PDB file of C-alpha atoms in Angstrom:
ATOM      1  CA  UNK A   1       0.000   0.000   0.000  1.00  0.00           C
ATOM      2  CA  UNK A   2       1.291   3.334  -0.900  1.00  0.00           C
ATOM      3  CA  UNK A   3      -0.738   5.840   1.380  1.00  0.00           C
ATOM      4  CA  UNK A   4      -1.500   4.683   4.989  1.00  0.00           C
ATOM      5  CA  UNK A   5      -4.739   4.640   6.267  1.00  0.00           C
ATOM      6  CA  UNK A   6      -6.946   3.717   9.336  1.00  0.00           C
ATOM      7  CA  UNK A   7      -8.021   0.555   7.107  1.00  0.00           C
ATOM      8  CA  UNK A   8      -6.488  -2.142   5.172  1.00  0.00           C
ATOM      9  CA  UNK A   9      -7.314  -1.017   1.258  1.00  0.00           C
ATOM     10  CA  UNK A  10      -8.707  -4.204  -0.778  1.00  0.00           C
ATOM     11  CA  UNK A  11      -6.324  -4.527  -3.935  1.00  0.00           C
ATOM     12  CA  UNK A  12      -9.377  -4.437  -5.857  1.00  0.00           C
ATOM     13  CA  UNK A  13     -10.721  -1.374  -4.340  1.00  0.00           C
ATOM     14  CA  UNK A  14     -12.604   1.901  -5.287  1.00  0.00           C
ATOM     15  CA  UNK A  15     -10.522   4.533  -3.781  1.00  0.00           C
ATOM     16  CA  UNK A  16     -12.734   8.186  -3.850  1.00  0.00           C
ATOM     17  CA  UNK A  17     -10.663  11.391  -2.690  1.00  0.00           C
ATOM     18  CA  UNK A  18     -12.852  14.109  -1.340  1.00  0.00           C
ATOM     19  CA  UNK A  19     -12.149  17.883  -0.607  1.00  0.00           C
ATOM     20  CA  UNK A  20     -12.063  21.313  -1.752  1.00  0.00           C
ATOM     21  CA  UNK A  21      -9.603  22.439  -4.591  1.00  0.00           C
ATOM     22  CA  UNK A  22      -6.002  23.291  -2.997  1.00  0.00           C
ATOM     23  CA  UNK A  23      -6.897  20.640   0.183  1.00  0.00           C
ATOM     24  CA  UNK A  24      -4.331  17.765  -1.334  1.00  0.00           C
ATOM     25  CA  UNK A  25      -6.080  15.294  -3.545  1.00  0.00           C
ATOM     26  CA  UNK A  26      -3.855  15.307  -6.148  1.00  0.00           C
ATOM     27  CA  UNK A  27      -0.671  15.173  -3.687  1.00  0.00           C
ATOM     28  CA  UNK A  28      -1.963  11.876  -1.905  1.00  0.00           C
ATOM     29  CA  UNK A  29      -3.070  10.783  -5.306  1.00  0.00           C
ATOM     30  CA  UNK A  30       0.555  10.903  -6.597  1.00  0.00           C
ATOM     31  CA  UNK A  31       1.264   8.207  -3.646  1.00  0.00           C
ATOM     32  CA  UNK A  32      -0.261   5.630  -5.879  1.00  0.00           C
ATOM     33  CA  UNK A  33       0.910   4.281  -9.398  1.00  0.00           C
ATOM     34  CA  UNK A  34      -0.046   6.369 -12.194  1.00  0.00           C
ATOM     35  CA  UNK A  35      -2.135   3.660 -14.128  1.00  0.00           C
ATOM     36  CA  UNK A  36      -4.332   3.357 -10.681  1.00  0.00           C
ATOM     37  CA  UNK A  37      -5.575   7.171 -10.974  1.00  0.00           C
ATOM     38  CA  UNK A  38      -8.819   8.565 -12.692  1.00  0.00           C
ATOM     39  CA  UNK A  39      -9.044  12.685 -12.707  1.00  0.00           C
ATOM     40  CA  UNK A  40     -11.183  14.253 -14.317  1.00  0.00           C
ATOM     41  CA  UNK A  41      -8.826  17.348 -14.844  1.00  0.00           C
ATOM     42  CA  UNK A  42      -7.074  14.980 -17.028  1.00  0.00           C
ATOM     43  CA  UNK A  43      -9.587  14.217 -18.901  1.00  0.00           C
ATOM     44  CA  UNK A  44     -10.924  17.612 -19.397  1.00  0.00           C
ATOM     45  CA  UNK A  45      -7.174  18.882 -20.155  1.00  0.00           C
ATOM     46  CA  UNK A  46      -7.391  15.976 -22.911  1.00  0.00           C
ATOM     47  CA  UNK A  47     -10.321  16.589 -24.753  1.00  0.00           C
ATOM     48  CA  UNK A  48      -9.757  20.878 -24.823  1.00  0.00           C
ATOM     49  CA  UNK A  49      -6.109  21.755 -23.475  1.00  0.00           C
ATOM     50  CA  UNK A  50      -7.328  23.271 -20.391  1.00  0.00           C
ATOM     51  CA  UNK A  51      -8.158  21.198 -17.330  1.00  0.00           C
ATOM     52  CA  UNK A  52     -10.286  24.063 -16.453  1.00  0.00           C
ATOM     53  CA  UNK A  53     -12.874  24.014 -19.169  1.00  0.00           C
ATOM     54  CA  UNK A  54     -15.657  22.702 -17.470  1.00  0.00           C
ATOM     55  CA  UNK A  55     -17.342  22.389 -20.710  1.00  0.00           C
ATOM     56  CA  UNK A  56     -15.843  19.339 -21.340  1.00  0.00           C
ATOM     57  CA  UNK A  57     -16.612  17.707 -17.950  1.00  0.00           C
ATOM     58  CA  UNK A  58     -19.159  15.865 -19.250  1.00  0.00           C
ATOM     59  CA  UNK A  59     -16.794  14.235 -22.207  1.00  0.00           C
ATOM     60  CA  UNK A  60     -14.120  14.157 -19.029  1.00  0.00           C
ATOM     61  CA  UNK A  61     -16.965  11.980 -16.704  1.00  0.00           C
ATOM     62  CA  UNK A  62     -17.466   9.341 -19.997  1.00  0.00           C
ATOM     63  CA  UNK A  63     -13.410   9.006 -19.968  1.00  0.00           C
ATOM     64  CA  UNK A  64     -13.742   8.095 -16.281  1.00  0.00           C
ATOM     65  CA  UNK A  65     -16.846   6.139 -16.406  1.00  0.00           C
ATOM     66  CA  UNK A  66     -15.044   3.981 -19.379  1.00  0.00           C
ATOM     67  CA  UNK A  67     -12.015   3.801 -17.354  1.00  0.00           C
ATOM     68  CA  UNK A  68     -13.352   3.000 -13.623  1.00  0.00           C
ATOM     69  CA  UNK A  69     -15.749  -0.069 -15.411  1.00  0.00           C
ATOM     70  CA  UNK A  70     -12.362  -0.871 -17.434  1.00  0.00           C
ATOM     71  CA  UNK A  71     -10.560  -1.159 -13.749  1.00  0.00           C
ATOM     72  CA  UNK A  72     -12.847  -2.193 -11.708  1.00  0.00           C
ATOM     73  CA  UNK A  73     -13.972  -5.164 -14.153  1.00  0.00           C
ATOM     74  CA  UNK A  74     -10.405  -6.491 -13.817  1.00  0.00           C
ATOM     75  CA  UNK A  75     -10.090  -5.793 -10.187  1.00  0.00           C
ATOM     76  CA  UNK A  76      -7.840  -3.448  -9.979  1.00  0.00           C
ATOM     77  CA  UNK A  77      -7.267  -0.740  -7.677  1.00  0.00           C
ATOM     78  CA  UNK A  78      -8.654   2.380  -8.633  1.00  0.00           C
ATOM     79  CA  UNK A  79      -8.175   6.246  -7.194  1.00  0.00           C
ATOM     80  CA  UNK A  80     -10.872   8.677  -7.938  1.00  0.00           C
ATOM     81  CA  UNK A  81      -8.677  12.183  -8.208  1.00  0.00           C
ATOM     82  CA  UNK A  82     -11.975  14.416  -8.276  1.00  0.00           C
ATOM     83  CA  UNK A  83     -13.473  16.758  -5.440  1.00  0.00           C
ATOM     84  CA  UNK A  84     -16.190  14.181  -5.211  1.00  0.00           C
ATOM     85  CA  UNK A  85     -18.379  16.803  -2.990  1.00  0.00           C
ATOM     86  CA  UNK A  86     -21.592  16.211  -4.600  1.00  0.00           C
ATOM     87  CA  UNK A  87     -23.462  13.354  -3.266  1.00  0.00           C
ATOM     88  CA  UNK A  88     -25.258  12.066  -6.561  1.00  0.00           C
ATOM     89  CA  UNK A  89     -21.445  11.804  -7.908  1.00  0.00           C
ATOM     90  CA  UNK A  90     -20.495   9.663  -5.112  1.00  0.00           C
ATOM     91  CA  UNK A  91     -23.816   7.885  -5.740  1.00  0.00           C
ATOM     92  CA  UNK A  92     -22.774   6.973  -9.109  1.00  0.00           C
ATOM     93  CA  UNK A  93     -18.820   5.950  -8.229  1.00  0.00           C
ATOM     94  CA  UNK A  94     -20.791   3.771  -5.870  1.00  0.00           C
ATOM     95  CA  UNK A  95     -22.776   2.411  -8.070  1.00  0.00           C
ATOM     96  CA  UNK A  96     -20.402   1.319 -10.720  1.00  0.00           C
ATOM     97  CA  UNK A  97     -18.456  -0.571  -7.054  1.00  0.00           C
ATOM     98  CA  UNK A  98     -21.042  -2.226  -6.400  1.00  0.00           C
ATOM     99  CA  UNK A  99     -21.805  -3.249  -9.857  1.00  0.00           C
ATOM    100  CA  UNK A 100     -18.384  -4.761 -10.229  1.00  0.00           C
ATOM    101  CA  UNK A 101     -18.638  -6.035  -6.627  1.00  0.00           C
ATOM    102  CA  UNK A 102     -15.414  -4.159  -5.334  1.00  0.00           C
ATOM    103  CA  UNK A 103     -15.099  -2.374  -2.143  1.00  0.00           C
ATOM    104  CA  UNK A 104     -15.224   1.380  -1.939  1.00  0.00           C
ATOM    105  CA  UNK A 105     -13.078   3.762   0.088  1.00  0.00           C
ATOM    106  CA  UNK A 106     -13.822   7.427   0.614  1.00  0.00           C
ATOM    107  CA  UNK A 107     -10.753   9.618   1.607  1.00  0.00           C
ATOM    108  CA  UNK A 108     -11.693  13.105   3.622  1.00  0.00           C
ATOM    109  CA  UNK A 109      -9.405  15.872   2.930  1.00  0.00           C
ATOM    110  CA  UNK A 110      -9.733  17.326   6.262  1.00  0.00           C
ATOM    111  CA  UNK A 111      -7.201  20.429   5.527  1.00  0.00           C
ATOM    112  CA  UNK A 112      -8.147  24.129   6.946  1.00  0.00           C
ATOM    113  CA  UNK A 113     -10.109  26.428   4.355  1.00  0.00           C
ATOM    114  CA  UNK A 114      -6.991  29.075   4.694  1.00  0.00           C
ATOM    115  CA  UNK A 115      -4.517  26.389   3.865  1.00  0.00           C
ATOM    116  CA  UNK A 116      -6.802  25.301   0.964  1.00  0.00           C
ATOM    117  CA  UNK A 117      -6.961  28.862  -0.363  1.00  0.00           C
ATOM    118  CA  UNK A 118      -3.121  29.545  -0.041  1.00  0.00           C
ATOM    119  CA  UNK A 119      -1.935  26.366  -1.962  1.00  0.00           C
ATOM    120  CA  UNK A 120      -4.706  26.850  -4.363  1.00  0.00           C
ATOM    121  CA  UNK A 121      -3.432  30.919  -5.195  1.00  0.00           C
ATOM    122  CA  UNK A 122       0.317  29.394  -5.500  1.00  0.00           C
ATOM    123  CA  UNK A 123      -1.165  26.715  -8.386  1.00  0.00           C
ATOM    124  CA  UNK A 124      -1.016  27.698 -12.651  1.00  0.00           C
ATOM    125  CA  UNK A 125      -4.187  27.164 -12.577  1.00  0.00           C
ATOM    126  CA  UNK A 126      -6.233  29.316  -9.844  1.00  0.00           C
ATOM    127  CA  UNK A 127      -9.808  28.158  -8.911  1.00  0.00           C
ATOM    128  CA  UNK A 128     -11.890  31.670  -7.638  1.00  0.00           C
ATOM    129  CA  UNK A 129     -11.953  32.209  -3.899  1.00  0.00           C
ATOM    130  CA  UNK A 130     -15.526  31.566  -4.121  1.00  0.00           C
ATOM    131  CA  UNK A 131     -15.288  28.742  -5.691  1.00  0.00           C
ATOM    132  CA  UNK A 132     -13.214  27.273  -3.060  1.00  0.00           C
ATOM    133  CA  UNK A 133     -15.691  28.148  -0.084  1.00  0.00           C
ATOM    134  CA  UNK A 134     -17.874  26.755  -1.221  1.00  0.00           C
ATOM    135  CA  UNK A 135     -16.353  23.884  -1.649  1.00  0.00           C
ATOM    136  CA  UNK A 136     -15.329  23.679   1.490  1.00  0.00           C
ATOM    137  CA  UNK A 137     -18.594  23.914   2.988  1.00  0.00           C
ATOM    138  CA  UNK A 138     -20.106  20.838   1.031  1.00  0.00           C
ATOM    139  CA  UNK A 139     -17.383  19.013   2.444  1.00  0.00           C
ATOM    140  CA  UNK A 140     -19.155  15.679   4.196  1.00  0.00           C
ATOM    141  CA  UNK A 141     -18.702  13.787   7.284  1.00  0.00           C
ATOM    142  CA  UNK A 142     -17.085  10.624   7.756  1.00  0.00           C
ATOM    143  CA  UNK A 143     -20.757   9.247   8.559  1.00  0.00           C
ATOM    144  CA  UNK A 144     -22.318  10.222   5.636  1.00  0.00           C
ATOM    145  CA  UNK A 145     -19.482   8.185   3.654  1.00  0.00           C
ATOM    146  CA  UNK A 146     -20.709   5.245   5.734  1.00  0.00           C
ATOM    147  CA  UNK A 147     -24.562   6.195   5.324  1.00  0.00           C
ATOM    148  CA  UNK A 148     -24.214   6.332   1.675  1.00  0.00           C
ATOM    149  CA  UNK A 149     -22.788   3.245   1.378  1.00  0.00           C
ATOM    150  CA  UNK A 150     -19.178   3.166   1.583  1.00  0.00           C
ATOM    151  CA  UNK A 151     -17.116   0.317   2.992  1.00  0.00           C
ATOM    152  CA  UNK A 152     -15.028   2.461   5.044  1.00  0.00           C
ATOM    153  CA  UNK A 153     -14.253   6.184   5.101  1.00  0.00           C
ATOM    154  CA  UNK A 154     -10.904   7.574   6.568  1.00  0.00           C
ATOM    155  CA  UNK A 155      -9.772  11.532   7.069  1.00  0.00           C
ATOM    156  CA  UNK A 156      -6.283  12.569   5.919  1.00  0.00           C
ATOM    157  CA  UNK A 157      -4.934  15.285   7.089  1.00  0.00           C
ATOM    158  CA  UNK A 158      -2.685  18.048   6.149  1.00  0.00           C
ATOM    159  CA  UNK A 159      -0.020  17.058   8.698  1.00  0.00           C
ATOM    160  CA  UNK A 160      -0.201  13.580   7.036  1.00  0.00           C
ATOM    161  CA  UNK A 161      -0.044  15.410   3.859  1.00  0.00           C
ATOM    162  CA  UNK A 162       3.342  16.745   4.858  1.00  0.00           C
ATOM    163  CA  UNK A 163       1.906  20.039   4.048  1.00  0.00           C
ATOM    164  CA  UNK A 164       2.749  23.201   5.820  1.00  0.00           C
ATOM    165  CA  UNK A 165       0.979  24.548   8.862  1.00  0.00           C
ATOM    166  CA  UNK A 166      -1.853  26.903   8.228  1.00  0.00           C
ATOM    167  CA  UNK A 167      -0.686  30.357   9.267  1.00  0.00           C
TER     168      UNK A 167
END
């Protein structure tokens, strides 16, 4: 295993990061092979050059639906490098888990809003201030991973991270 955690990860598992931008998705994401990692900035940055076109999420999601089923079917391990915030998105990684029979993991980016929005301002690409608060206020709780279905749910913080205190 290449991130530590407060449960064993199945080697067929659905792994789902969730935070705000700027709160270390991507950072933790990077602790696991490349060929195990699904992001839909990616994906968006594939189909238009900019990872920030959010016109192209939807061609982006159809990438990473193809993908996940292409994993999951062969029971691999599989990291979901998205803010995941919305519950009828974590509905659907869910779904396609369950589908395939594979356990499902949700990761809480528990980092501090003002840590989020300094990391986030130091990035190329710059989601609005806004943006990011709001974000962080959709963040769930480790029981509503559970109550929607996840086998396990686990908080990383930004000490684990290795990032920098908040000032």
């Amino acid at each position: 295993m290449t991130a530590e955690f407060a449960f064993d990860l199945a080697p067929d598992a659905l792994v789902v990061l969730v935070g705000a931008s700027g709160s270390g998705k991507t950072t933790l994401c990077r602790r696991w092979p490349a060929t195990a990692r699904l992001s839909l900035d990616s994906y968006r940055a594939m189909a238009t050059d900019s990872a920030a076109d959010q016109s192209a999420t939807t061609t982006a999601v159809q990438v990473q639906d193809l993908l996940l089923d292409a994993r999951l079917s062969r029971g691999l391990l599989t990291v979901v490098d998205s803010t995941g915030l919305q519950q009828h998105v974590r509905a659907h990684l869910l779904a396609r888990a369950r589908y395939w029979r594979r356990p499902a993991y949700a990761v809480l980016m528990q980092v501090p809003l003002n840590l989020c929005l300094r990391r986030n301002a130091s990035r190329q690409r710059v989601v609005p201030v806004d943006v990011v608060a709001g974000q962080y206020r959709q963040v769930p709780t480790g029981q509503q991973f559970l109550a929607e279905g996840f086998t396990a749910a686990d908080v990383v913080t930004a000490l684990q991270l290795g990032l920098p205190r908040p000032r």
